[in-house]
Structure formats: structure tokens, C-alpha cells
């Protein structure tokens, strides 16, 4: 049994299931980015729950170049040629669901996030995802783009999302300062991501239920 599979949850009938693992993905690599502050907040709030395990995943730390695998991920069957891809694959493979923390750049998602997503395919499929976004308009247009990408990856993206304004949720647009309303808005998103992460686990492996 893998280390990340040791925690159990008990359902209403007394049977045991592995706690779903949720990756909180920092989607920006720009110098001076505020994404890590937001992702740390998401992780801290999520870590107080007892129905899932959360882990911070900063794509910057994986040093992914512009996509350099010779075969597209959907056809590669995990036979990657680069060590950075194999490392990234091994990390994403451990999760049942994701919370993407994304900025909005020019009405879209950061290029680094799209690039990181495109390195893989089977590691994403039949999992769940929620979104925490930030920008001048709350990052909502970046999330709309991400939802299109999630559909292609066969990821169940949830309806609840958490938009944050650079003008009202940050001091001087650099220091994240969430209020009670923003923290409360994480709960329905977490609830949906965890529920769908468990449901999609059964799609990946019917014997897991």
C-alpha cells in the first residue's frame, strides 16, 4: 500500500474508504506572484477538514520547460522521455481531485499552468476539480477557460468556485487579506470537490467502492 493511502474514512454503513487526496495547485510562476499566498490559505482551511487530505503543489518547483515531450500525453501511455515529466506525472497521479488556484492574465489562464496541464493526460482523467481564482475581475474568465480544458481531460469540474478581487481581497494588490465571506465560500467548493473525487475514484476503479 502506498503511503498516501494509509488514512481511512468511515461511511454511514461502517465501511472503510481511503480519504480522497486533493492537490492544491499554484498556477502562476511569475516573479512577485500572489498565488502562493492564496494557495496556502486554501490549503490551511482545507487541512482542518477530516474528510480529505490536502497537499500544496507549486508548478514552479517542478521546473517544467515549454512542453518538450515528442509524443502527446494522450497517446504516450505514460511512456515519457524526460525526467521532469516523470516527476510531474508521479505527483499528479497521487491525487483524486484538485483545486486550481489561478490568476487571470489577459482574460485567460497563465501559460505556465496550461503548459503544466498539457504535459499529462491519464494522470488527470476521471478526477474532480474546483477553482479559486484572482484578478481584477475575480479571475472568472480564467476559470471559464479552465472549464473547457477540464472537459477535454475528462475531469469533473464542480459548480462552486471562489473568485477573489485584487482590489478588495488584497492590500496594495500584493498582500492577500481574505475576509470571513471568502473563507466561508471555500466550504461549498470543498464539499463538491471531495464528493466528486470519491465518485470519480469509483469510475477509475469500480473495486474501490
Tab-separated table of N, CA, C and O in Angstrom, residues 148-193:
chain	number	residue	atom	x	y	z
A	148	UNK	N	-13.217	24.539	-19.939
A	148	UNK	CA	-13.118	23.915	-21.258
A	148	UNK	C	-12.007	22.871	-21.287
A	148	UNK	O	-12.171	21.781	-21.848
A	149	UNK	N	-10.885	23.203	-20.674
A	149	UNK	CA	-9.762	22.265	-20.621
A	149	UNK	C	-10.133	21.041	-19.796
A	149	UNK	O	-9.813	19.900	-20.165
A	150	UNK	N	-10.815	21.253	-18.675
A	150	UNK	CA	-11.213	20.132	-17.824
A	150	UNK	C	-12.097	19.149	-18.589
A	150	UNK	O	-11.986	17.935	-18.434
A	151	UNK	N	-12.987	19.667	-19.410
A	151	UNK	CA	-13.856	18.796	-20.184
A	151	UNK	C	-13.072	17.869	-21.091
A	151	UNK	O	-13.385	16.680	-21.210
A	152	UNK	N	-12.029	18.398	-21.728
A	152	UNK	CA	-11.208	17.578	-22.609
A	152	UNK	C	-10.428	16.531	-21.837
A	152	UNK	O	-10.162	15.436	-22.337
A	153	UNK	N	-10.067	16.848	-20.608
A	153	UNK	CA	-9.297	15.922	-19.777
A	153	UNK	C	-10.184	14.914	-19.049
A	153	UNK	O	-9.674	14.067	-18.318
A	154	UNK	N	-11.501	15.010	-19.219
A	154	UNK	CA	-12.455	14.148	-18.523
A	154	UNK	C	-12.383	14.333	-17.003
A	154	UNK	O	-12.479	13.392	-16.229
A	155	UNK	N	-12.174	15.587	-16.596
A	155	UNK	CA	-12.199	15.957	-15.189
A	155	UNK	C	-13.571	16.525	-14.868
A	155	UNK	O	-14.104	17.354	-15.611
A	156	UNK	N	-14.152	16.078	-13.764
A	156	UNK	CA	-15.450	16.592	-13.320
A	156	UNK	C	-15.218	17.897	-12.566
A	156	UNK	O	-14.831	17.889	-11.401
A	157	UNK	N	-15.435	19.026	-13.231
A	157	UNK	CA	-15.253	20.320	-12.576
A	157	UNK	C	-16.548	20.718	-11.888
A	157	UNK	O	-17.627	20.569	-12.433
A	158	UNK	N	-16.419	21.212	-10.661
A	158	UNK	CA	-17.593	21.477	-9.833
A	158	UNK	C	-18.117	22.891	-10.064
A	158	UNK	O	-17.397	23.774	-10.533
A	159	UNK	N	-19.381	23.085	-9.693
A	159	UNK	CA	-20.034	24.370	-9.950
A	159	UNK	C	-19.529	25.476	-9.017
A	159	UNK	O	-19.306	26.608	-9.445
A	160	UNK	N	-19.365	25.164	-7.749
A	160	UNK	CA	-18.950	26.190	-6.785
A	160	UNK	C	-17.513	26.623	-7.066
A	160	UNK	O	-16.637	25.782	-7.271
A	161	UNK	N	-17.268	27.918	-7.067
A	161	UNK	CA	-15.919	28.435	-7.256
A	161	UNK	C	-15.728	29.658	-6.377
A	161	UNK	O	-16.693	30.234	-5.874
A	162	UNK	N	-14.469	30.050	-6.191
A	162	UNK	CA	-14.143	31.142	-5.277
A	162	UNK	C	-13.369	32.211	-6.046
A	162	UNK	O	-12.176	32.063	-6.305
A	163	UNK	N	-14.035	33.299	-6.456
A	163	UNK	CA	-13.350	34.399	-7.136
A	163	UNK	C	-12.859	35.444	-6.135
A	163	UNK	O	-13.591	35.828	-5.221
A	164	UNK	N	-11.653	35.909	-6.314
A	164	UNK	CA	-11.045	36.902	-5.415
A	164	UNK	C	-10.627	38.126	-6.226
A	164	UNK	O	-10.041	38.002	-7.307
A	165	UNK	N	-10.908	39.295	-5.677
A	165	UNK	CA	-10.593	40.540	-6.368
A	165	UNK	C	-9.274	41.118	-5.871
A	165	UNK	O	-9.052	41.232	-4.660
A	166	UNK	N	-8.425	41.480	-6.809
A	166	UNK	CA	-7.177	42.151	-6.430
A	166	UNK	C	-7.439	43.477	-5.737
A	166	UNK	O	-6.597	43.961	-4.974
A	167	UNK	N	-8.616	44.072	-5.969
A	167	UNK	CA	-8.915	45.388	-5.425
A	167	UNK	C	-9.466	45.329	-4.002
A	167	UNK	O	-9.240	46.262	-3.217
A	168	UNK	N	-10.165	44.270	-3.655
A	168	UNK	CA	-10.818	44.224	-2.347
A	168	UNK	C	-10.308	43.111	-1.426
A	168	UNK	O	-10.506	43.190	-0.214
A	169	UNK	N	-9.677	42.091	-1.990
A	169	UNK	CA	-9.209	40.962	-1.179
A	169	UNK	C	-7.694	40.976	-0.960
A	169	UNK	O	-7.147	40.077	-0.327
A	170	UNK	N	-7.037	41.991	-1.487
A	170	UNK	CA	-5.598	42.148	-1.328
A	170	UNK	C	-5.294	43.580	-0.912
A	170	UNK	O	-5.998	44.516	-1.306
A	171	UNK	N	-4.270	43.757	-0.120
A	171	UNK	CA	-3.785	45.089	0.216
A	171	UNK	C	-2.704	45.477	-0.780
A	171	UNK	O	-1.719	44.739	-0.955
A	172	UNK	N	-2.923	46.614	-1.440
A	172	UNK	CA	-1.988	47.104	-2.460
A	172	UNK	C	-1.779	46.070	-3.571
A	172	UNK	O	-0.734	46.060	-4.230
A	173	UNK	N	-2.761	45.195	-3.761
A	173	UNK	CA	-2.732	44.164	-4.793
A	173	UNK	C	-1.604	43.152	-4.611
A	173	UNK	O	-1.301	42.380	-5.523
A	174	UNK	N	-0.999	43.135	-3.429
A	174	UNK	CA	0.140	42.231	-3.220
A	174	UNK	C	0.008	41.357	-1.972
A	174	UNK	O	0.584	40.268	-1.928
A	175	UNK	N	-0.735	41.831	-0.966
A	175	UNK	CA	-0.854	41.084	0.284
A	175	UNK	C	-2.274	40.548	0.422
A	175	UNK	O	-3.227	41.319	0.547
A	176	UNK	N	-2.413	39.243	0.397
A	176	UNK	CA	-3.731	38.622	0.451
A	176	UNK	C	-4.326	38.771	1.844
A	176	UNK	O	-3.682	38.464	2.849
A	177	UNK	N	-5.562	39.256	1.912
A	177	UNK	CA	-6.217	39.513	3.188
A	177	UNK	C	-7.682	39.096	3.087
A	177	UNK	O	-8.590	39.927	3.002
A	178	UNK	N	-7.946	37.780	3.104
A	178	UNK	CA	-9.326	37.317	2.912
A	178	UNK	C	-10.203	37.607	4.119
A	178	UNK	O	-9.752	37.587	5.260
A	179	UNK	N	-11.456	37.866	3.856
A	179	UNK	CA	-12.421	38.076	4.933
A	179	UNK	C	-13.191	36.803	5.229
A	179	UNK	O	-12.974	35.754	4.620
A	180	UNK	N	-14.118	36.904	6.188
A	180	UNK	CA	-14.909	35.736	6.575
A	180	UNK	C	-15.758	35.228	5.415
A	180	UNK	O	-15.959	34.012	5.265
A	181	UNK	N	-16.258	36.129	4.597
A	181	UNK	CA	-17.101	35.704	3.468
A	181	UNK	C	-16.299	34.853	2.494
A	181	UNK	O	-16.786	33.820	2.018
A	182	UNK	N	-15.077	35.251	2.212
A	182	UNK	CA	-14.254	34.488	1.280
A	182	UNK	C	-13.908	33.112	1.857
A	182	UNK	O	-13.947	32.099	1.151
A	183	UNK	N	-13.590	33.092	3.150
A	183	UNK	CA	-13.270	31.808	3.777
A	183	UNK	C	-14.479	30.888	3.771
A	183	UNK	O	-14.364	29.687	3.484
A	184	UNK	N	-15.644	31.441	4.062
A	184	UNK	CA	-16.865	30.636	4.058
A	184	UNK	C	-17.164	30.086	2.670
A	184	UNK	O	-17.713	28.983	2.533
A	185	UNK	N	-16.784	30.828	1.622
A	185	UNK	CA	-17.089	30.386	0.262
A	185	UNK	C	-16.268	29.173	-0.152
A	185	UNK	O	-16.605	28.502	-1.141
A	186	UNK	N	-15.205	28.875	0.595
A	186	UNK	CA	-14.431	27.670	0.292
A	186	UNK	C	-15.216	26.398	0.617
A	186	UNK	O	-15.016	25.358	-0.025
A	187	UNK	N	-16.095	26.462	1.607
A	187	UNK	CA	-16.767	25.253	2.079
A	187	UNK	C	-17.581	24.546	1.000
A	187	UNK	O	-17.408	23.340	0.781
A	188	UNK	N	-18.487	25.232	0.286
A	188	UNK	CA	-19.239	24.512	-0.747
A	188	UNK	C	-18.351	23.984	-1.864
A	188	UNK	O	-18.626	22.911	-2.418
A	189	UNK	N	-17.290	24.709	-2.197
A	189	UNK	CA	-16.372	24.219	-3.220
A	189	UNK	C	-15.674	22.952	-2.752
A	189	UNK	O	-15.594	21.947	-3.478
A	190	UNK	N	-15.152	22.962	-1.502
A	190	UNK	CA	-14.529	21.760	-0.953
A	190	UNK	C	-15.524	20.601	-0.922
A	190	UNK	O	-15.183	19.465	-1.278
A	191	UNK	N	-16.738	20.870	-0.452
A	191	UNK	CA	-17.743	19.808	-0.362
A	191	UNK	C	-17.953	19.133	-1.709
A	191	UNK	O	-18.016	17.896	-1.809
A	192	UNK	N	-18.069	19.938	-2.748
A	192	UNK	CA	-18.321	19.390	-4.074
A	192	UNK	C	-17.103	18.649	-4.618
A	192	UNK	O	-17.235	17.564	-5.200
A	193	UNK	N	-15.916	19.213	-4.427
A	193	UNK	CA	-14.702	18.559	-4.935
A	193	UNK	C	-14.493	17.210	-4.255
A	193	UNK	O	-14.162	16.203	-4.903
